[in-house]
Short mmCIF file of C-alpha atoms and ligand atoms in Angstrom, two decimals:
data_model
loop_
_atom_site.label_atom_id
_atom_site.label_comp_id
_atom_site.label_asym_id
_atom_site.label_seq_id
_atom_site.Cartn_x
_atom_site.Cartn_y
_atom_site.Cartn_z
CA SER A 163 -11.80 70.79 13.97
CA ALA A 164 -8.16 70.98 13.91
CA ASN A 165 -8.16 67.31 15.67
CA GLU A 166 -10.05 65.41 13.04
CA GLN A 167 -7.88 62.39 11.97
CA THR A 168 -7.57 60.26 8.91
CA PHE A 169 -6.25 56.88 8.25
CA ILE A 170 -4.37 57.38 4.89
CA ALA A 171 -1.86 54.13 3.61
CA VAL A 172 0.76 53.89 0.81
CA LYS A 173 -0.49 50.31 -1.03
CA PRO A 174 2.31 47.92 -1.65
CA ASP A 175 2.94 48.95 -5.14
CA GLY A 176 3.50 52.54 -3.67
CA VAL A 177 6.14 51.62 -1.12
CA GLN A 178 7.85 49.75 -4.13
CA ARG A 179 8.14 52.47 -6.16
CA GLY A 180 9.79 54.26 -3.00
CA LEU A 181 6.58 56.93 -3.11
CA VAL A 182 6.27 56.80 0.56
CA GLY A 183 8.39 60.09 0.95
CA ASP A 184 6.73 62.07 -1.69
CA ILE A 185 3.38 61.00 0.09
CA ILE A 186 4.59 62.05 3.61
CA SER A 187 5.76 64.93 2.20
CA ARG A 188 2.40 66.35 0.87
CA PHE A 189 0.70 65.61 3.98
CA GLU A 190 3.23 67.58 5.99
CA LYS A 191 3.35 70.47 3.33
CA ARG A 192 -0.08 71.07 3.17
CA GLY A 193 0.17 71.40 7.32
CA TYR A 194 -1.32 68.19 8.44
CA LYS A 195 -0.12 66.50 11.60
CA LEU A 196 1.68 62.99 11.68
CA ALA A 197 0.05 61.31 14.69
CA ALA A 198 0.74 57.25 13.93
CA ILE A 199 2.88 55.43 11.01
CA LYS A 200 4.41 51.84 10.35
CA LEU A 201 5.06 49.82 8.02
CA VAL A 202 3.20 46.53 8.17
CA THR A 203 2.52 43.12 6.11
CA PRO A 204 -1.29 42.57 7.22
CA SER A 205 -3.19 39.36 6.85
CA LYS A 206 -5.86 38.60 4.41
CA GLU A 207 -8.45 38.49 6.85
CA HIS A 208 -6.99 41.98 8.18
CA LEU A 209 -7.41 43.30 4.77
CA GLU A 210 -10.79 41.44 3.95
CA LYS A 211 -12.08 44.02 6.97
CA HIS A 212 -10.80 46.82 5.96
CA TYR A 213 -12.14 46.20 2.27
CA GLU A 214 -15.07 44.31 3.96
CA ASP A 215 -17.62 46.81 2.44
CA LEU A 216 -16.55 46.10 -0.81
CA SER A 217 -17.00 42.01 -0.16
CA ASP A 218 -19.52 41.60 -3.05
CA LYS A 219 -17.57 43.32 -5.47
CA PRO A 220 -16.26 41.67 -8.64
CA PHE A 221 -13.01 43.26 -8.04
CA PHE A 222 -12.28 41.96 -4.24
CA LYS A 223 -10.15 38.87 -4.17
CA GLY A 224 -8.03 41.41 -6.76
CA LEU A 225 -8.07 44.40 -4.37
CA VAL A 226 -7.23 41.79 -1.36
CA THR A 227 -4.39 40.05 -3.74
CA TYR A 228 -2.92 43.18 -4.52
CA MET A 229 -2.91 44.95 -0.50
CA LEU A 230 -1.13 41.56 0.23
CA SER A 231 1.89 41.77 -2.37
CA GLY A 232 3.95 43.95 -0.42
CA PRO A 233 4.59 45.86 2.84
CA ILE A 234 2.26 48.85 3.34
CA CYS A 235 3.24 52.20 5.21
CA ALA A 236 0.02 53.12 7.44
CA MET A 237 -0.50 56.13 8.49
CA VAL A 238 -2.80 58.38 10.89
CA TRP A 239 -2.46 62.35 9.23
CA GLU A 240 -4.60 64.95 12.03
CA GLY A 241 -5.59 68.31 11.22
CA ARG A 242 -9.04 70.43 10.14
CA ASP A 243 -11.03 68.62 7.48
CA ALA A 244 -8.47 65.89 7.49
CA CYS A 245 -10.83 62.74 5.81
CA LYS A 246 -12.29 64.92 2.64
CA THR A 247 -8.18 67.20 1.97
CA GLY A 248 -7.09 63.75 2.45
CA ARG A 249 -9.37 62.56 -0.32
CA MET A 250 -8.20 65.54 -2.49
CA ILE A 251 -4.82 64.95 -2.22
CA LEU A 252 -5.15 61.67 -3.08
CA GLY A 253 -7.18 62.02 -6.33
CA ALA A 254 -10.05 60.24 -7.68
CA THR A 255 -10.40 56.42 -7.11
CA ASN A 256 -9.66 55.61 -11.10
CA PRO A 257 -6.24 57.43 -11.39
CA LEU A 258 -7.39 58.11 -15.54
CA ALA A 259 -9.98 60.31 -13.59
CA SER A 260 -7.78 61.85 -11.14
CA ASN A 261 -6.08 65.47 -11.62
CA PRO A 262 -2.52 66.03 -12.60
CA GLY A 263 -1.28 67.69 -9.14
CA THR A 264 -2.82 64.91 -6.75
CA ILE A 265 -1.01 61.83 -6.10
CA ARG A 266 -2.82 59.16 -8.09
CA GLY A 267 -2.85 62.19 -10.83
CA ASP A 268 0.49 61.89 -10.60
CA TYR A 269 2.09 58.52 -10.01
CA ALA A 270 -0.95 55.73 -11.19
CA ILE A 271 -2.99 54.80 -14.44
CA ASP A 272 -4.50 51.38 -13.43
CA VAL A 273 -7.26 51.90 -10.42
CA GLY A 274 -6.03 48.57 -9.15
CA ARG A 275 -2.39 50.07 -8.57
CA ASN A 276 -3.50 53.33 -7.61
CA VAL A 277 -1.12 53.82 -4.85
CA CYS A 278 -2.66 54.80 -1.89
CA HIS A 279 -5.46 54.83 0.77
CA GLY A 280 -7.51 57.53 2.35
CA SER A 281 -10.69 57.09 4.98
CA ASP A 282 -13.50 58.55 2.98
CA GLY A 283 -15.29 60.05 5.92
CA VAL A 284 -14.85 60.69 9.99
CA GLU A 285 -16.59 57.48 10.91
CA SER A 286 -14.73 55.07 8.73
CA ALA A 287 -11.45 56.81 9.71
CA LYS A 288 -12.27 56.16 13.24
CA LYS A 289 -12.97 52.49 12.12
CA GLU A 290 -9.98 52.39 10.54
CA ILE A 291 -7.72 53.72 12.90
CA ALA A 292 -9.05 51.17 15.46
CA LEU A 293 -8.18 48.13 12.69
CA TRP A 294 -4.72 49.06 12.00
CA PHE A 295 -3.47 50.33 15.41
CA GLY A 296 -3.50 49.77 18.91
CA LYS A 297 -4.10 52.41 21.16
CA ASP A 298 -0.59 53.51 21.97
CA GLU A 299 0.53 53.62 18.41
CA VAL A 300 -1.45 57.03 18.21
CA ILE A 301 0.36 59.67 19.49
CA SER A 302 -0.74 63.30 20.87
CA TYR A 303 1.20 65.70 20.52
CA LYS A 304 1.23 69.82 19.57
CA GLN A 305 2.35 70.74 16.71
CA SER A 306 4.91 73.26 16.75
CA GLN A 307 3.84 75.18 13.36
CA PHE A 308 0.84 74.92 14.95
CA ASP A 309 -0.52 78.62 15.27
CA TRP A 310 1.35 79.29 11.76
CA ILE A 311 -1.10 76.89 10.14
CA TYR A 312 -4.32 78.07 11.86
CA GLU A 313 -6.02 81.17 12.75
P1 DAT B 601 -11.37 54.48 -2.53
O1 DAT B 601 -9.73 54.37 -2.33
O2 DAT B 601 -10.57 55.90 -3.57
O3 DAT B 601 -11.58 55.12 -1.45
P2 DAT B 601 -13.33 52.65 -3.10
O4 DAT B 601 -13.33 52.34 -1.29
O5 DAT B 601 -14.45 52.33 -3.99
O6 DAT B 601 -12.15 53.74 -3.37
O7 DAT B 601 -12.64 50.89 -3.42
C1 DAT B 601 -11.31 50.58 -2.78
C2 DAT B 601 -10.42 49.98 -3.21
O8 DAT B 601 -10.33 48.89 -4.89
C3 DAT B 601 -9.80 51.20 -4.69
O9 DAT B 601 -8.74 52.08 -3.93
C4 DAT B 601 -9.35 50.53 -6.10
C5 DAT B 601 -9.65 49.02 -6.11
N1 DAT B 601 -11.36 49.52 -6.39
C6 DAT B 601 -11.87 49.97 -6.68
N2 DAT B 601 -13.06 50.33 -7.74
C7 DAT B 601 -12.51 49.36 -8.64
C8 DAT B 601 -12.85 48.91 -9.86
N3 DAT B 601 -14.33 49.18 -10.13
N4 DAT B 601 -11.94 47.96 -10.33
C9 DAT B 601 -11.12 47.75 -10.03
N5 DAT B 601 -11.16 48.04 -8.79
C10 DAT B 601 -11.22 48.95 -8.05
MG1 MG B 602 -12.48 53.49 0.00
#
């Protein structure tokens, strides 16, 4: 459905490198609707919760330290197949394997500095949106160009 939502974040390296506008632009131009956005500096506990499925990985501690290294731009994007297509817009987790034309394939080299996050499915998107945003922060509105994007 055109109501699917995904949680997209520009990680601290992406914010510091001035990539927020470009990343927003890619989702806008594709036709997705911005449903929520804020710049945040979450706690260690919040980030450990966000990545809880990876807590037994050897890179977990470094991942949390990286995510704590500066502000993060947290967003919710909405539209048909938003989770799967959002991941395609981001590119593969390891930027050396990301195709050119994707965010990571255009702007990153190391997996531990891969610029952006995107939910890996509808269920994780729901969990992540609930973790990062209050209900009143996710806005419901009609996208004026809707009928020009969807048939
Ligand atoms: P993704 O961010 O593409 O969903 P993931 O959920 O498997 O990837 O991992 C979350 C983040 O953890 C990822 O964006 C970067 C880091 N990471 C993943 N695999 C890693 C590895 N092998 N070494 C270092 N960092 C890694
Ligand atoms: Mg993931």
